[in-house]
mmCIF file of C-alpha atoms in Angstrom:
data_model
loop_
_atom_site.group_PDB
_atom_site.id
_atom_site.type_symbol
_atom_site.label_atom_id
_atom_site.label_comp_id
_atom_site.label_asym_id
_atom_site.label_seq_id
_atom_site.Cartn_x
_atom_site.Cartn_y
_atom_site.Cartn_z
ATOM 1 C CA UNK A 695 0.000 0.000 0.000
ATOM 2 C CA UNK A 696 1.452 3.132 -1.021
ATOM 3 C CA UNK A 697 0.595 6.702 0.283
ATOM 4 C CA UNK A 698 -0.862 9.400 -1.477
ATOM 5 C CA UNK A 699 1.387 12.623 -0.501
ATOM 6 C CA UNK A 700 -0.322 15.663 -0.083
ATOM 7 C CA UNK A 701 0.111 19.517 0.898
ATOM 8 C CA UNK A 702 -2.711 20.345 2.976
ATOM 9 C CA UNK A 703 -3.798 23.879 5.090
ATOM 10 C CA UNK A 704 -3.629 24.240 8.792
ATOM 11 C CA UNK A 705 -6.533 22.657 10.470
ATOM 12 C CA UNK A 706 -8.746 23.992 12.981
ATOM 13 C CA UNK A 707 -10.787 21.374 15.272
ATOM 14 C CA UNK A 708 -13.190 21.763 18.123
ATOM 15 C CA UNK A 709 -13.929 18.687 19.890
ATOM 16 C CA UNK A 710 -12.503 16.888 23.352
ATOM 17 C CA UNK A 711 -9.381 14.991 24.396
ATOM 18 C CA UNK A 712 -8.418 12.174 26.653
ATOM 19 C CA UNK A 713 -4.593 11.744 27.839
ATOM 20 C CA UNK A 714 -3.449 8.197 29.105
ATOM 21 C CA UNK A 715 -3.059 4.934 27.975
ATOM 22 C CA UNK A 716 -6.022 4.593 25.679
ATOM 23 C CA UNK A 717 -5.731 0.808 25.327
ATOM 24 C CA UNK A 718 -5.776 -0.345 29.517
ATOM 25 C CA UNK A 719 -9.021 -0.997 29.520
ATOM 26 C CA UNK A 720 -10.244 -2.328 26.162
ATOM 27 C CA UNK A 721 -8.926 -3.743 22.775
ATOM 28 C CA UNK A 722 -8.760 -1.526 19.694
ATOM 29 C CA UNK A 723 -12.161 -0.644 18.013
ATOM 30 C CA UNK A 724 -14.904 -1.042 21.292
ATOM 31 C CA UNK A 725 -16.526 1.285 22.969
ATOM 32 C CA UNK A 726 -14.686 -0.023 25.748
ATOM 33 C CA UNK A 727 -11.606 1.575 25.944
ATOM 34 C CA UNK A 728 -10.673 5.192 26.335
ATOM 35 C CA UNK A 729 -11.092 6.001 22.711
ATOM 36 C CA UNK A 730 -14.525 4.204 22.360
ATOM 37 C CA UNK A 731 -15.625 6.266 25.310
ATOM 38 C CA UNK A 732 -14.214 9.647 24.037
ATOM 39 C CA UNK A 733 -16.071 9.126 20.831
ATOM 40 C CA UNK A 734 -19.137 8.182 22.773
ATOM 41 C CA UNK A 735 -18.419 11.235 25.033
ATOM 42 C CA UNK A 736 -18.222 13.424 21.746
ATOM 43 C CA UNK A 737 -21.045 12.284 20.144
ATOM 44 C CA UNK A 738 -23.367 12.883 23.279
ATOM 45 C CA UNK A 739 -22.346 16.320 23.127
ATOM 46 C CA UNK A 740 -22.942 17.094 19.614
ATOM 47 C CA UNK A 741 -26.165 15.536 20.063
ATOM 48 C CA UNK A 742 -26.861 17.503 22.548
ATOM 49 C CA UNK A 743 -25.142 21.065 21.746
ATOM 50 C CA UNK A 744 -24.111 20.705 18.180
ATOM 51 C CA UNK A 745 -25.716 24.438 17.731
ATOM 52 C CA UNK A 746 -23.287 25.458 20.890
ATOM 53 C CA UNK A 747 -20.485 24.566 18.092
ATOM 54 C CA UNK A 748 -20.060 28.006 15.636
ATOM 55 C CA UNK A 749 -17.891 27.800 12.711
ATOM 56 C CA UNK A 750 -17.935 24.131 11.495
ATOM 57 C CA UNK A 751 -17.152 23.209 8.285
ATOM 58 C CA UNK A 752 -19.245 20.297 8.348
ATOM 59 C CA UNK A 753 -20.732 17.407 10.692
ATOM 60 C CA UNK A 754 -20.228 14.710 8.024
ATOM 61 C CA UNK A 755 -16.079 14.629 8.514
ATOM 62 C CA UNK A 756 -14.775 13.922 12.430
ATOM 63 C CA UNK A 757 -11.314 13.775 13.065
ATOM 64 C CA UNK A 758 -9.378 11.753 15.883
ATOM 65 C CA UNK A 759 -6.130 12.754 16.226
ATOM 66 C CA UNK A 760 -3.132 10.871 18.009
ATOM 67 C CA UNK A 761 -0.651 13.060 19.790
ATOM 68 C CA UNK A 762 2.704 12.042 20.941
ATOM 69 C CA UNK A 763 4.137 13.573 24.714
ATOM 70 C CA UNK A 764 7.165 12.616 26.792
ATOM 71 C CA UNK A 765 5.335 9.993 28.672
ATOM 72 C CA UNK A 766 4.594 8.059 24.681
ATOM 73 C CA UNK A 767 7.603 5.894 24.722
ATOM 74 C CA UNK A 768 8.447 5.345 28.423
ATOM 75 C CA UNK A 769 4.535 4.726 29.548
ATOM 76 C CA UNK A 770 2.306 4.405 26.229
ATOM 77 C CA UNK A 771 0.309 7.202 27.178
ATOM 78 C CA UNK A 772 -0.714 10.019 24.372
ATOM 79 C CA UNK A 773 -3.451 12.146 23.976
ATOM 80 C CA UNK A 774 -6.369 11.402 21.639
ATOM 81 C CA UNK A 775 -8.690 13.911 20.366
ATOM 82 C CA UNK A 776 -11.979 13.921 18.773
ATOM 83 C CA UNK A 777 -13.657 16.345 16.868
ATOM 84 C CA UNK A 778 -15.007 18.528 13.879
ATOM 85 C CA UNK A 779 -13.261 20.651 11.226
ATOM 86 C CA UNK A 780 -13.952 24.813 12.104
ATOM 87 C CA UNK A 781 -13.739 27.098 9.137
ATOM 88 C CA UNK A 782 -11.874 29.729 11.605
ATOM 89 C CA UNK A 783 -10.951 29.974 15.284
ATOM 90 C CA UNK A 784 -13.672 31.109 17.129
ATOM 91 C CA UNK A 785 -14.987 31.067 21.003
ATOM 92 C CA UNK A 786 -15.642 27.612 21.958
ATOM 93 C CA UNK A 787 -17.656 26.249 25.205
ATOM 94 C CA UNK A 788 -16.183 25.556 28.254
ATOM 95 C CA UNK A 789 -16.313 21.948 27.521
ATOM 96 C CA UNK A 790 -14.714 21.932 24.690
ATOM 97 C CA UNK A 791 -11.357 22.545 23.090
ATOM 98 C CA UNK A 792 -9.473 23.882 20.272
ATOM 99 C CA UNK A 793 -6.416 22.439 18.406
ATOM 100 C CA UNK A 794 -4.761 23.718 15.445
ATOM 101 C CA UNK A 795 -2.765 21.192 13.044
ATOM 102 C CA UNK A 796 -0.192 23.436 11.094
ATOM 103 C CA UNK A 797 0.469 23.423 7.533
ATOM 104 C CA UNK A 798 2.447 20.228 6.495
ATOM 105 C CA UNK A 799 2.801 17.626 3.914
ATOM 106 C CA UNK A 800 0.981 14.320 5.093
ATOM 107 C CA UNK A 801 1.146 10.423 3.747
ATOM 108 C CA UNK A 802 -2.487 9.832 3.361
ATOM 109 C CA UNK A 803 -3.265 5.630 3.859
ATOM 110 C CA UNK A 804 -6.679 4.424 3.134
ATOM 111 C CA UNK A 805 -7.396 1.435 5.393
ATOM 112 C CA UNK A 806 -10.910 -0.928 5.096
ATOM 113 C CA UNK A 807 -12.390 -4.039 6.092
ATOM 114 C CA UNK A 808 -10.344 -6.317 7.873
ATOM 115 C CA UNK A 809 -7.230 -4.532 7.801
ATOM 116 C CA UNK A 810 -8.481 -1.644 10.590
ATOM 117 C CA UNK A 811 -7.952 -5.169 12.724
ATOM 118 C CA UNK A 812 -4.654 -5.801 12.357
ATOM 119 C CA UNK A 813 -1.270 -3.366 13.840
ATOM 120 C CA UNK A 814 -2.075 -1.146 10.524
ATOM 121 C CA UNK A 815 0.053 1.859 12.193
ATOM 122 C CA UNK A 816 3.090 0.071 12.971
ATOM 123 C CA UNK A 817 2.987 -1.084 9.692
ATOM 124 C CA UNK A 818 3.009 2.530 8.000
ATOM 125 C CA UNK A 819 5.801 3.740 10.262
ATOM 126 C CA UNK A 820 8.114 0.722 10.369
ATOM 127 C CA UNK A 821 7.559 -0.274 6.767
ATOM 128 C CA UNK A 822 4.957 1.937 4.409
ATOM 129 C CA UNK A 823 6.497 4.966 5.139
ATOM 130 C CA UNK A 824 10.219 4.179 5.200
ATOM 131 C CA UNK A 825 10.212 2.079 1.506
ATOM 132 C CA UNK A 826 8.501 5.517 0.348
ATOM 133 C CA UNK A 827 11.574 7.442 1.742
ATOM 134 C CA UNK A 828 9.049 9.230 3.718
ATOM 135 C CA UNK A 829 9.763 9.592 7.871
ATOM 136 C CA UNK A 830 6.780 11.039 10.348
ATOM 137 C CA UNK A 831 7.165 14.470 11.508
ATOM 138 C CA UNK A 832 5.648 16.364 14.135
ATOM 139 C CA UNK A 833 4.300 13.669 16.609
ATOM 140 C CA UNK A 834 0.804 13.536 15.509
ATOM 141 C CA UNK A 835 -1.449 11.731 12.949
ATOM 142 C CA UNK A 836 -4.946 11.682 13.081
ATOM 143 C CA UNK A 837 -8.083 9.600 10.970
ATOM 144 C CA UNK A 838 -10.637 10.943 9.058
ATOM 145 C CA UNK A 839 -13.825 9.655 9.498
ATOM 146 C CA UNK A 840 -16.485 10.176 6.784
ATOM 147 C CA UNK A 841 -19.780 8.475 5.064
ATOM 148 C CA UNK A 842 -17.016 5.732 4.069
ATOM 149 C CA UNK A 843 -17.062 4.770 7.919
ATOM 150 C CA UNK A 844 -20.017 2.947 9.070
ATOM 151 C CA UNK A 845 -19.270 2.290 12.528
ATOM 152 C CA UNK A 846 -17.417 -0.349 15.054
ATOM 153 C CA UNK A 847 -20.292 -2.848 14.404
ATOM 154 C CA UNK A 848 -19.684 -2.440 10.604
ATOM 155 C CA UNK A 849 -15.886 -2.918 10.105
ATOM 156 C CA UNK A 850 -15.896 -4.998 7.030
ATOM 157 C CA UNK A 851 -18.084 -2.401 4.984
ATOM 158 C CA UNK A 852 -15.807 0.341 6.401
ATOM 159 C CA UNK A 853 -13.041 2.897 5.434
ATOM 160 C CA UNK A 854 -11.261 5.617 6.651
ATOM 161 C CA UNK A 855 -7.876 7.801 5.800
ATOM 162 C CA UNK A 856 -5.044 8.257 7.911
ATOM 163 C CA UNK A 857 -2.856 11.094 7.783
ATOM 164 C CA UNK A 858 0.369 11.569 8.699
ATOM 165 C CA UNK A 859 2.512 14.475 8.491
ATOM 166 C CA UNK A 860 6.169 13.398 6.951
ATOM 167 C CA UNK A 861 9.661 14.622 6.022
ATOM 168 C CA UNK A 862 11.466 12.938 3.121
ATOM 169 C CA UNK A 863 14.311 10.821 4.703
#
């Protein structure tokens, strides 16, 4: 699988965060571990107080980004963020937050079906991404989650795009 390389625009996201080790309490892909419950956690709130939101682009695309600290390597903890794509920065709630992505160049993977199953992002940094001469840069990546995705119950029919910002090597 090769990655499509693209130039893309600062992002601007509102939307919530968790920081920890998303995986202690659940497998990949359930609503039972830290990231199932931060989307869960999201999605109640734009239920809820999607009109609270100003500015999005649209309701259709959710991001959830990865984000590398310190603590990645020694303890496996990172910060994961959900949320929607704002047209400009703008006043958010209390309850939520803002995060900007700057400008960069980003290997784009499409992943689907089984393969969201198996250690898909080990595979793009130890192998996809090196045999492109391409190296991750910035220490964040996040998913794009569209129409293409039809949920954790729906795997097999599903797709999303990973991005990751990279430096030639």
């Amino acid at each position: 699988m090769k990655p499509k390389i693209i130039e893309h625009e600062q992002i601007i996201l509102a939307g919530i965060s968790y920081y920890g080790d998303p995986f202690g309490s659940g497998d990949a892909w359930t609503q039972e571990n830290e990231i199932g419950r931060l989307w869960v956690r999201f999605s109640e709130y734009l239920k809820n107080h999607k009109e609270k939101i100003p500015e999005v682009k649209t309701f259709s695309r959710m991001f959830e980004v990865h984000i590398t600290h310190d603590e990645t390597m020694e303890k496996g903890f990172f910060e994961i963020f959900t949320g929607v794509e704002l047209n400009k920065i703008t006043a958010l709630p209390p309850q939520l937050l803002l995060k900007i992505l700057p400008r960069a160049t980003y290997a784009v993977f499409t992943i689907n079906g089984s393969m969201m199953n198996t250690d898909w992002e080990m595979k793009m940094h130890r192998e996809l991404l090196p045999e492109a001469g391409l190296k991750a840069n910035m220490g964040y990546e996040f998913q794009l989650y569209d129409e293409r995705f039809k949920g954790v119950d729906k795997m097999d029919e599903s797709e999303l795009d990973v991005y990751i910002p990279v430096i030639k090597l």
